[in-house]
């Protein structure tokens, strides 16, 4: 959870993981809903905006669409504005960053209340899994460093 009160941030600018070096695309698809819910919580409804740099815009837009669909399903009889994100996005355009293709996505916050935060146990599980992978990689690197080629006489 970001250390901000709800509905207090006007603009978010973020360089998201591209799903190539930092996270795999499957892990990224698990993180995006968590991230978008938290950004919806802190952004000011109706006027808050975010500009995201990402490797593939389709997964970001898909996450925003799903958030709106969930909000619509949950608020059918409440007569509330059901759009968490104003879609279509204000802008989506390609950029080239040192030969790597990327996308900039600009989207505005809708008026619907932010969805409840995901349980922290889900986030903690992702963090523990990532730490375990990092430990295993470090252990493998240490083992390889200890193996010295034997000199034949």
Coordinates of C-alpha atoms in Angstrom, one line a residue, residues 47-137:
X47 CA -9.6 14.4 -12.3
X48 CA -6.7 12.1 -11.3
X49 CA -4.5 11.0 -14.2
X50 CA -1.7 8.5 -14.7
X51 CA 0.9 8.2 -17.4
X52 CA 2.5 4.8 -17.7
X53 CA 5.5 3.6 -19.6
X54 CA 5.1 -0.1 -20.3
X55 CA 6.4 -2.9 -22.6
X56 CA 2.9 -3.9 -23.9
X57 CA -0.1 -1.7 -23.5
X58 CA -2.7 -4.5 -24.1
X59 CA -2.2 -6.0 -20.6
X60 CA -2.5 -2.6 -19.0
X61 CA -5.7 -1.7 -20.9
X62 CA -7.1 -5.2 -20.2
X63 CA -6.6 -4.7 -16.5
X64 CA -8.4 -1.3 -16.6
X65 CA -11.3 -2.8 -18.5
X66 CA -11.6 -5.7 -16.0
X67 CA -11.6 -3.2 -13.1
X68 CA -14.5 -1.3 -14.7
X69 CA -16.4 -4.5 -15.4
X70 CA -16.0 -5.6 -11.7
X71 CA -17.1 -2.2 -10.5
X72 CA -20.2 -2.3 -12.8
X73 CA -21.1 -5.8 -11.6
X74 CA -20.8 -4.8 -7.9
X75 CA -22.7 -1.5 -8.2
X76 CA -25.6 -2.5 -10.4
X77 CA -28.3 -1.4 -7.9
X78 CA -26.5 1.4 -6.1
X79 CA -26.9 4.1 -8.7
X80 CA -23.3 5.0 -8.5
X81 CA -20.9 6.0 -11.2
X82 CA -19.4 2.6 -12.2
X83 CA -16.3 3.6 -14.1
X84 CA -13.1 3.4 -12.1
X85 CA -11.1 4.4 -15.2
X86 CA -12.3 6.6 -18.0
X87 CA -12.0 4.5 -21.1
X88 CA -10.9 4.6 -23.9
X89 CA -7.6 5.8 -22.7
X90 CA -6.7 9.4 -23.3
X91 CA -3.6 8.4 -25.3
X92 CA -1.6 5.3 -26.2
X93 CA 1.4 5.8 -28.4
X94 CA 4.7 3.9 -29.1
X95 CA 8.1 5.1 -28.2
X96 CA 11.6 3.8 -28.8
X97 CA 13.9 3.6 -25.8
X98 CA 17.4 2.6 -26.9
X99 CA 16.1 0.2 -29.5
X100 CA 13.5 -1.3 -27.2
X101 CA 9.9 -0.8 -28.2
X102 CA 7.7 0.6 -25.5
X103 CA 4.3 2.3 -25.0
X104 CA 3.1 5.3 -23.2
X105 CA -0.5 5.0 -21.8
X106 CA -2.3 8.0 -20.4
X107 CA -5.6 7.4 -18.6
X108 CA -7.9 9.4 -16.4
X109 CA -9.5 8.2 -13.1
X110 CA -13.3 7.8 -13.3
X111 CA -15.7 8.7 -10.5
X112 CA -16.5 5.2 -9.1
X113 CA -15.1 4.4 -5.6
X114 CA -11.8 2.6 -5.7
X115 CA -12.1 -1.2 -5.3
X116 CA -11.2 -2.6 -1.9
X117 CA -7.6 -3.4 -1.6
X118 CA -6.5 -7.0 -2.2
X119 CA -5.7 -8.9 0.9
X120 CA -2.1 -8.3 1.9
X121 CA -1.5 -12.0 2.0
X122 CA -1.6 -12.2 -1.8
X123 CA 1.0 -9.4 -2.1
X124 CA 3.2 -11.1 0.6
X125 CA 3.0 -14.4 -1.2
X126 CA 4.3 -12.7 -4.4
X127 CA 7.1 -11.1 -2.5
X128 CA 8.1 -14.3 -0.7
X129 CA 8.1 -16.2 -4.0
X130 CA 10.3 -13.5 -5.6
X131 CA 12.7 -13.5 -2.6
X132 CA 13.0 -17.3 -2.8
X133 CA 13.8 -17.2 -6.5
X134 CA 16.5 -14.5 -5.8
X135 CA 18.0 -16.7 -3.0
X136 CA 18.1 -19.7 -5.3
X137 CA 19.8 -17.7 -8.1

